[in-house]
Amino acid sequence: MKILNVTLLQSYNVTFEKIVGQNGTQFKIICIFAPKKSKISPYYRCDITDRIHRCLTPLCLVTFRIFNYRLFPVHVGLSGIFSTFATLNKKEMTEYEVTGITHRIGRGLPREEAKTAAHEFITALKPGTPLILMAEPSNTHDENAIAVYLDYTKHIGYIKSSRCLELKALLDENGQCDAVVSGNDGWITMFITIPDAPESLATSIKRERVLPPNPLEKELRMDFTDEEKALQVIALRIIKTKVTEENIVAFLTMVEHYLPFATYSICYDDCVWRAQILGILRSACQLDVTPETKRHLEALRDQLHEIEGDMTDRHCRRKLRLMEQQLQQLQGLAEAEDGLFVDFECHIANSGHGLKEELNKLDGWFKLMPHLNLRDYKIHEKLVEGLGYQRVSRKELYEVYASLLILSRYAREADAIDTDFSDIKEYVGRVKGLLSADWKEKTYDELWDAILALPAVKAIAKKTGKQQNTTFNRNLIAHILHLMMNKGVFGTKTTNQAMAEALEGNKDHSVRDAVSKSMEDRVMKSAIDNLIEEKRK
């Protein structure tokens, strides 16, 4: 056993220790101790032998970054006894701050208790604890967000937003990266490092969109649930694993974490992942492992095989129940103070469009779907089948969910708005004092009921356009009043100015101009003329 090319930098102490690994394989590793006067964090002043021993396996080449240095264990033999040589080179280690731990760990607790819980959680994590980073392009607050996971599926926080773009270059094609805890600030802030950063930048895999472009604004799209995010982390990690006798225990642990999430989503990606993981399990059952481990593998394989059989049935009631459960969970999130429904109502108020118009956009979106089962979105049995058949991505699936929730929540409200013209009736009642002697107030009210019942008027009476601080189309109403003036409904001495002042007072409103002009829609004008003549008789 020998060490080659060892370079000792500064005044760091280096010792050597032999480790006998699995199957009697021998290794030589470097243990580094930072001197007391070093500027390196005290969290780094520890013997890392145990940490390396856990990670190093006879058949696996592993790159470790230790403190500010890099250690390369290299396999140089083919027999049962291996030698290693290591080169210790100075390599700057970059730390990344993890935020949001108080929110994730202390969820539901009062603020001070949440901070205490976060502090206890952070201080319990030893330097070197393995973590997984996962990009969240679907995050509604920051599409560059990178989440931090512990034990494969426990979401504990996010990389500080100002560092996410820098860190994205280190993620693999699935948007993942291994990390380790490097230390903390003694309170509620944790730091991590990337111990095995890729040598080359990753290229993201982009899928072609299946569904038509969604009409919802970007800020109105829902983020994935915590469970669905965890599912992506653990499933992609298992698929990347090459199972051997040496890492079979870690593999079993990952599969056990994965199974509770295996039936969580109806996304096509999850269907593909289940099939791939099932294939990996079948192959693992052929490995030369202990009888107990083999039985464990076979039990997990059979459990996932049963799940796979249910979830691949196009007419499975289980998938329908699953979609209904997801919609119910998302409904609760949408009703929160910062949820989808509040954002949608703010969008309606600021866009100048009516509620009915926005709902018609979503309804029209479903009618453009590439499959008939997707177009009749009110029948969820057909919708579930169509989503799977068309291989819809997770992002598109959540666009469907958000659209379904909005349509379900606001459809009745939109219908009620269509028939509630009390605000218009109050508005046109302001000019009753200008009626001619031939018109009684009751007849005038009946005339407006008939006008507002006309399909052409009803369709646009609530569309405010660019008009502000109003719940209906005041310019349309002003055009109709102008027509009534010309037909003798109001006294002969009634002027456009008198009409505008009765409606808006001294406000400089567009109604002043609209009340002096006739409407351009000749068909609507003719229909209103006929109604006026009928009421006159």
XYZ file of C-alpha atoms in Angstrom:
537
model
C 0.000 0.000 0.000
C 1.405 3.423 -0.851
C 0.402 7.005 -1.360
C 1.655 8.841 -4.426
C 1.759 12.521 -5.333
C 0.739 13.881 -1.954
C 1.081 17.676 -1.823
C 0.840 19.263 1.613
C -0.229 22.892 1.426
C 0.086 25.514 4.139
C 0.367 23.957 7.614
C -2.318 21.335 7.434
C -1.565 18.021 9.143
C -1.995 14.900 7.044
C -2.189 11.369 8.437
C -2.751 8.067 6.673
C -4.970 5.257 7.754
C -5.725 1.864 6.271
C -9.366 0.852 6.003
C -10.543 -2.681 5.303
C -13.716 -2.326 3.301
C -16.393 -4.796 2.259
C -15.166 -8.217 1.021
C -11.801 -7.569 2.660
C -10.839 -4.870 0.166
C -8.147 -2.543 1.514
C -8.073 1.224 1.044
C -5.748 3.968 2.024
C -7.318 7.355 2.763
C -6.161 10.759 3.878
C -7.421 12.280 7.115
C -7.020 16.057 7.433
C -7.106 18.126 10.577
C -7.313 21.902 10.298
C -4.849 23.730 12.577
C -6.312 25.740 15.447
C -5.284 29.083 13.921
C -6.910 28.279 10.614
C -9.656 30.560 9.331
C -11.634 27.478 8.339
C -14.929 27.085 10.179
C -14.697 24.995 13.377
C -17.331 22.711 11.841
C -14.604 21.499 9.503
C -12.127 20.606 12.276
C -13.102 16.974 12.538
C -11.861 13.590 11.467
C -13.717 12.704 8.275
C -12.622 9.058 8.182
C -16.030 7.686 9.107
C -17.738 9.823 6.483
C -15.473 8.566 3.705
C -15.721 4.994 4.969
C -19.489 5.114 4.561
C -19.270 6.398 0.996
C -16.298 4.432 -0.389
C -17.043 1.065 -2.033
C -14.617 -1.344 -3.771
C -16.206 -1.064 -7.188
C -17.023 2.622 -7.205
C -14.774 5.570 -8.062
C -15.736 8.458 -5.818
C -14.511 12.067 -5.842
C -14.496 13.809 -2.472
C -13.947 17.482 -1.764
C -12.637 17.931 1.737
C -12.617 21.483 3.168
C -10.722 23.600 0.629
C -9.108 20.569 -0.946
C -9.944 17.714 -3.253
C -9.214 14.027 -2.667
C -9.268 11.558 -5.562
C -9.487 7.826 -4.606
C -8.481 5.909 -7.747
C -8.865 2.206 -8.480
C -5.582 0.858 -9.903
C -5.897 -2.923 -9.576
C -8.068 -5.797 -10.830
C -7.574 -8.359 -8.057
C -9.385 -8.647 -4.743
C -6.840 -6.299 -3.126
C -6.917 -2.707 -4.353
C -4.484 0.109 -3.922
C -5.285 3.765 -4.129
C -3.268 6.841 -4.723
C -4.482 10.254 -3.784
C -3.579 13.757 -4.788
C -4.393 16.607 -2.464
C -4.818 19.819 -4.449
C -6.051 23.191 -3.307
C -9.624 23.673 -4.565
C -11.827 26.528 -3.441
C -15.045 25.201 -1.915
C -18.100 27.419 -2.388
C -20.769 27.452 0.315
C -24.450 28.060 -0.381
C -26.938 29.376 2.143
C -30.180 27.466 2.701
C -33.232 29.608 3.458
C -36.828 28.842 4.444
C -35.907 26.225 7.075
C -37.974 27.988 9.731
C -41.019 27.884 7.440
C -40.550 24.242 6.456
C -39.612 22.801 9.847
C -41.728 25.108 12.019
C -44.863 25.023 9.866
C -47.978 25.669 11.942
C -46.029 26.874 14.995
C -45.900 30.415 16.427
C -42.973 32.393 15.026
C -40.616 32.057 18.005
C -41.389 28.361 18.457
C -40.815 27.826 14.736
C -37.377 29.470 15.017
C -36.514 27.265 17.991
C -37.591 24.155 16.096
C -35.499 25.220 13.101
C -32.471 25.872 15.325
C -32.742 22.437 16.957
C -33.133 20.784 13.568
C -30.122 22.579 12.034
C -27.782 21.960 14.965
C -28.659 18.246 14.917
C -27.389 17.944 11.331
C -23.697 17.057 11.372
C -21.302 18.421 8.743
C -21.159 15.922 5.910
C -24.845 14.926 6.160
C -25.913 14.079 2.580
C -28.579 16.209 0.874
C -30.202 16.360 -2.552
C -30.793 19.566 -4.489
C -33.721 19.690 -6.920
C -34.627 22.446 -9.376
C -38.236 23.703 -9.254
C -39.004 25.322 -12.635
C -42.713 25.146 -11.748
C -42.257 27.310 -8.634
C -44.769 30.160 -8.921
C -42.573 32.583 -6.950
C -39.225 31.885 -8.659
C -38.763 29.612 -11.676
C -35.041 29.384 -10.808
C -35.742 28.029 -7.305
C -33.671 25.066 -6.070
C -35.109 22.997 -3.220
C -33.043 21.131 -0.614
C -34.069 17.615 0.475
C -32.948 15.446 3.378
C -33.406 11.648 3.422
C -34.569 11.724 -0.211
C -38.094 13.067 0.395
C -37.982 15.577 3.282
C -38.080 19.121 1.898
C -36.188 21.328 4.364
C -35.656 24.606 2.493
C -34.347 26.402 -0.586
C -31.018 27.670 -1.845
C -30.840 31.444 -1.363
C -32.447 32.960 -4.470
C -29.476 35.160 -5.342
C -27.288 32.050 -5.768
C -29.690 29.829 -7.729
C -28.607 30.857 -11.223
C -24.992 30.194 -10.294
C -25.840 26.776 -8.864
C -28.095 25.666 -11.747
C -24.994 25.031 -13.867
C -24.047 22.207 -11.478
C -27.355 20.336 -11.765
C -27.640 17.226 -13.916
C -30.069 16.634 -16.782
C -32.843 15.861 -14.272
C -32.236 19.077 -12.357
C -30.641 17.306 -9.392
C -27.326 17.477 -7.560
C -25.782 15.907 -4.447
C -24.768 18.206 -1.600
C -23.607 17.941 2.019
C -24.133 20.030 5.133
C -21.050 22.178 5.725
C -22.102 24.139 8.806
C -24.434 26.776 10.238
C -24.388 30.229 11.800
C -25.264 28.947 15.239
C -28.925 29.917 14.910
C -31.304 29.244 11.986
C -29.135 29.526 8.873
C -27.499 26.449 7.356
C -24.745 26.214 4.745
C -24.049 23.467 2.236
C -21.341 22.586 -0.277
C -21.288 20.481 -3.457
C -18.863 17.588 -2.858
C -18.972 16.071 -6.326
C -19.769 18.803 -8.838
C -19.960 17.675 -12.495
C -16.967 18.565 -14.644
C -19.210 19.783 -17.479
C -22.398 21.791 -17.511
C -25.670 19.910 -17.748
C -28.019 20.188 -20.683
C -31.680 20.238 -19.692
C -34.021 17.817 -21.391
C -37.000 19.672 -22.858
C -40.264 17.925 -23.663
C -42.572 19.045 -26.419
C -45.857 20.488 -25.224
C -48.928 18.299 -25.775
C -51.755 20.675 -24.874
C -52.581 24.027 -26.535
C -51.051 27.170 -24.943
C -52.818 27.870 -21.658
C -54.691 31.213 -21.505
C -53.998 31.672 -17.783
C -51.427 34.258 -16.866
C -48.154 32.831 -15.544
C -48.833 34.023 -12.009
C -52.146 32.114 -11.968
C -50.590 28.678 -12.450
C -50.306 26.418 -9.424
C -47.047 25.082 -8.046
C -46.615 21.338 -7.484
C -47.587 20.006 -4.061
C -44.839 19.068 -1.596
C -45.608 15.383 -2.115
C -45.286 15.652 -5.880
C -41.966 17.479 -5.569
C -40.646 14.767 -3.234
C -41.829 12.116 -5.695
C -39.687 13.633 -8.442
C -36.611 13.729 -6.206
C -36.716 10.100 -5.049
C -37.888 8.567 -8.357
C -35.152 10.246 -10.405
C -32.555 9.285 -7.800
C -33.535 5.587 -7.983
C -33.516 5.561 -11.783
C -29.953 6.942 -11.820
C -28.732 4.217 -9.439
C -26.742 1.264 -10.765
C -27.558 -1.420 -8.209
C -24.758 -3.684 -6.996
C -24.223 -5.994 -4.018
C -22.301 -3.165 -2.354
C -25.039 -0.510 -2.493
C -28.063 -2.801 -2.154
C -28.878 -1.538 1.368
C -28.953 2.088 0.208
C -31.064 1.044 -2.783
C -33.619 -0.708 -0.555
C -33.845 2.401 1.598
C -34.567 4.568 -1.453
C -37.291 2.216 -2.727
C -38.947 2.149 0.699
C -39.021 5.967 0.648
C -40.440 5.896 -2.884
C -43.342 3.438 -2.483
C -45.630 5.733 -0.428
C -45.410 8.258 -3.300
C -45.801 5.719 -6.132
C -49.571 6.192 -6.300
C -49.684 9.895 -5.646
C -49.915 11.284 -9.175
C -51.568 10.428 -12.496
C -48.822 12.196 -14.467
C -47.423 10.214 -17.410
C -43.866 10.777 -16.125
C -44.738 8.837 -12.972
C -46.071 5.953 -15.059
C -42.744 5.773 -16.906
C -40.761 5.978 -13.665
C -42.787 3.171 -12.045
C -42.047 0.883 -14.987
C -38.342 1.748 -14.885
C -38.044 1.252 -11.123
C -39.913 -2.043 -11.384
C -37.382 -3.188 -13.993
C -34.495 -2.167 -11.693
C -36.085 -4.137 -8.843
C -36.420 -7.237 -11.023
C -32.760 -7.006 -11.974
C -31.754 -6.475 -8.347
C -33.532 -9.698 -7.401
C -30.935 -11.562 -9.506
C -27.971 -10.242 -7.502
C -25.940 -12.456 -5.186
C -27.322 -11.178 -1.874
C -28.344 -12.739 1.422
C -31.652 -14.668 1.534
C -33.156 -12.015 3.804
C -32.207 -9.216 1.406
C -33.557 -11.206 -1.512
C -36.928 -11.671 0.219
C -37.016 -7.945 0.949
C -36.323 -7.137 -2.720
C -39.014 -9.552 -3.924
C -41.582 -8.107 -1.505
C -40.905 -4.565 -2.763
C -41.009 -5.796 -6.358
C -44.388 -7.492 -5.873
C -45.801 -4.425 -4.111
C -44.754 -2.095 -6.929
C -45.947 -4.619 -9.548
C -49.436 -4.519 -8.040
C -49.416 -0.727 -8.039
C -48.173 -0.640 -11.624
C -50.965 -2.981 -12.744
C -53.636 -0.724 -11.234
C -52.202 2.560 -12.453
C -51.672 1.485 -16.073
C -55.326 0.473 -16.526
C -56.849 3.240 -18.646
C -60.261 2.761 -17.033
C -58.939 2.401 -13.468
C -61.205 3.854 -10.769
C -58.117 4.262 -8.623
C -56.752 6.945 -10.947
C -60.081 8.766 -10.896
C -60.126 8.762 -7.075
C -56.521 9.935 -7.097
C -57.332 12.888 -9.356
C -60.322 13.822 -7.196
C -58.117 13.695 -4.082
C -55.493 15.896 -5.725
C -58.136 18.415 -6.793
C -59.503 18.474 -3.249
C -56.015 19.096 -1.826
C -55.306 21.812 -4.397
C -58.699 23.378 -3.661
C -57.573 23.939 -0.089
C -54.321 25.523 -1.283
C -56.208 27.677 -3.807
C -58.479 29.051 -1.060
C -55.547 30.289 1.042
C -54.936 34.012 1.509
C -52.174 33.919 -1.096
C -53.763 31.159 -3.168
C -55.001 30.803 -6.712
C -58.488 32.257 -6.173
C -57.248 35.512 -4.638
C -54.730 35.887 -7.477
C -57.460 35.225 -10.040
C -59.786 37.836 -8.566
C -56.950 40.392 -8.541
C -56.289 39.519 -12.166
C -59.957 40.145 -13.039
C -59.914 43.496 -11.252
C -56.718 44.675 -12.980
C -57.171 43.225 -16.475
C -60.296 45.156 -17.477
C -61.917 41.891 -18.557
C -65.134 40.510 -17.138
C -65.324 37.249 -15.193
C -67.390 35.611 -17.914
C -64.820 36.555 -20.546
C -61.973 34.949 -18.598
C -63.991 31.788 -17.956
C -64.858 31.591 -21.657
C -61.119 31.609 -22.415
C -60.614 28.552 -20.220
C -63.657 26.813 -21.640
C -62.366 27.522 -25.158
C -58.948 26.121 -24.159
C -60.489 22.751 -23.331
C -62.392 22.773 -26.629
C -59.052 23.046 -28.464
C -57.655 19.921 -26.780
C -56.064 17.284 -29.043
C -58.294 14.492 -27.736
C -62.078 14.287 -27.380
C -61.880 13.001 -23.790
C -60.066 16.165 -22.768
C -62.643 18.491 -24.259
C -65.510 17.411 -22.022
C -63.680 18.466 -18.860
C -66.785 18.200 -16.678
C -66.695 14.382 -16.968
C -63.613 13.497 -14.928
C -63.675 9.799 -15.909
C -62.983 10.766 -19.519
C -60.544 13.478 -18.505
C -58.348 11.033 -16.539
C -58.216 8.662 -19.483
C -57.360 11.421 -21.938
C -54.587 12.889 -19.763
C -52.814 9.537 -19.622
C -53.394 8.696 -23.257
C -51.926 12.001 -24.437
C -48.827 11.677 -22.173
C -49.387 15.066 -20.576
C -46.439 16.464 -18.597
C -46.672 17.404 -14.923
C -46.594 21.132 -15.717
C -49.484 20.758 -18.185
C -51.381 18.562 -15.721
C -51.259 21.341 -13.124
C -52.477 23.827 -15.733
C -55.494 21.544 -16.190
C -56.009 21.346 -12.424
C -55.854 25.135 -11.986
C -58.307 25.658 -14.854
C -60.736 23.078 -13.435
C -60.646 24.717 -10.001
C -61.310 28.191 -11.423
C -64.138 27.021 -13.669
C -65.747 25.058 -10.846
C -65.447 27.917 -8.349
C -66.635 30.814 -10.516
C -69.076 29.297 -13.039
C -72.168 29.847 -10.879
C -70.983 33.299 -9.895
C -70.586 34.228 -13.553
C -74.102 32.980 -14.331
C -75.455 35.069 -11.455
C -73.613 38.119 -12.724
C -75.151 37.612 -16.162
C -78.663 37.946 -14.748
C -78.014 40.536 -12.028
C -78.369 43.987 -13.605
C -79.351 45.796 -10.419
C -76.316 48.079 -10.717
C -77.377 49.094 -14.246
C -80.992 49.582 -13.163
C -79.849 51.901 -10.349
C -77.650 53.827 -12.792
C -80.343 54.451 -15.434
C -82.817 55.289 -12.625
C -80.845 58.483 -12.026
C -82.395 60.065 -15.152
C -86.056 59.302 -14.390
C -86.571 62.962 -13.592
C -85.896 63.740 -17.273
C -88.636 61.416 -18.660
C -91.249 62.942 -20.964
C -94.852 63.220 -19.795
C -95.848 60.259 -22.010
C -93.544 57.825 -20.151
C -94.276 56.541 -16.672
C -91.485 55.253 -14.448
C -92.966 51.737 -14.446
C -92.995 51.605 -18.228
C -89.429 52.920 -18.294
C -88.307 50.122 -15.903
C -90.057 47.499 -18.039
C -88.329 48.884 -21.137
C -84.914 48.449 -19.531
C -85.773 44.890 -18.435
C -86.589 44.065 -22.044
C -83.431 45.777 -23.382
C -81.129 43.982 -20.922
C -82.751 40.669 -21.870
C -81.647 41.077 -25.496
C -78.813 38.529 -26.134
C -76.651 41.131 -27.902
C -76.937 43.566 -24.970
C -76.613 40.881 -22.308
C -73.366 39.622 -23.851
C -71.500 42.914 -23.421
C -73.385 44.791 -20.690
C -70.917 43.569 -18.039
C -67.752 44.018 -20.103
C -66.097 47.113 -18.727
C -63.181 47.227 -21.179
C -60.800 50.037 -20.168
C -63.416 51.774 -18.029
C -62.362 51.988 -14.393
C -64.286 51.891 -11.116
C -67.361 50.313 -12.641
C -69.060 46.918 -12.737
C -70.723 47.345 -16.142
C -70.279 48.916 -19.569
C -71.332 52.535 -18.890
C -70.557 53.665 -22.423
C -72.989 51.084 -23.830
C -75.698 52.299 -21.449
C -74.974 55.924 -22.504
C -75.405 54.961 -26.203
C -78.770 53.354 -25.409
C -79.883 56.454 -23.494
C -78.887 58.587 -26.503
C -81.129 56.405 -28.670
C -83.997 56.842 -26.178
C -83.558 60.620 -26.314
C -83.917 60.516 -30.084
C -87.043 58.334 -29.768
C -88.792 60.749 -27.391
C -88.488 58.772 -24.172
C -87.098 61.888 -22.469
C -88.417 65.441 -22.575
C -87.687 67.563 -25.637
C -85.597 69.981 -23.588
C -83.280 67.241 -22.301
C -79.730 67.886 -23.481
C -76.696 65.615 -23.639
C -75.076 67.677 -20.897
C -78.115 67.361 -18.623
C -78.147 63.593 -19.197
C -74.417 63.245 -18.441
C -74.683 65.338 -15.260
C -77.650 63.271 -14.049
C -75.585 60.089 -14.561
C -72.080 61.113 -13.444
C -72.441 64.506 -11.777
C -69.458 66.749 -12.470
C -67.056 63.867 -13.163
C -64.982 64.027 -16.335
C -66.163 60.616 -17.530
C -66.253 59.023 -21.004
C -70.022 58.863 -20.572
C -70.169 62.602 -21.430
C -68.944 61.780 -24.902
C -70.808 58.470 -25.302
C -74.219 59.935 -24.406
C -73.969 62.261 -27.409
C -73.274 59.472 -29.916
C -75.397 56.763 -31.454
C -74.337 53.118 -31.212
C -72.537 51.572 -34.185
C -74.212 48.148 -33.959
C -77.172 48.544 -36.345
C -78.731 45.198 -35.421
C -78.757 46.075 -31.715
C -80.045 49.571 -32.506
C -82.929 48.157 -34.556
C -83.893 45.700 -31.780
C -83.968 48.487 -29.165
C -85.990 50.742 -31.503
C -88.610 48.007 -31.802
C -88.793 47.570 -28.017
C -89.286 51.324 -27.513
C -92.164 51.351 -30.008
C -93.775 48.334 -28.331
C -93.648 49.974 -24.898
C -94.910 53.286 -26.290
C -98.141 51.588 -27.392
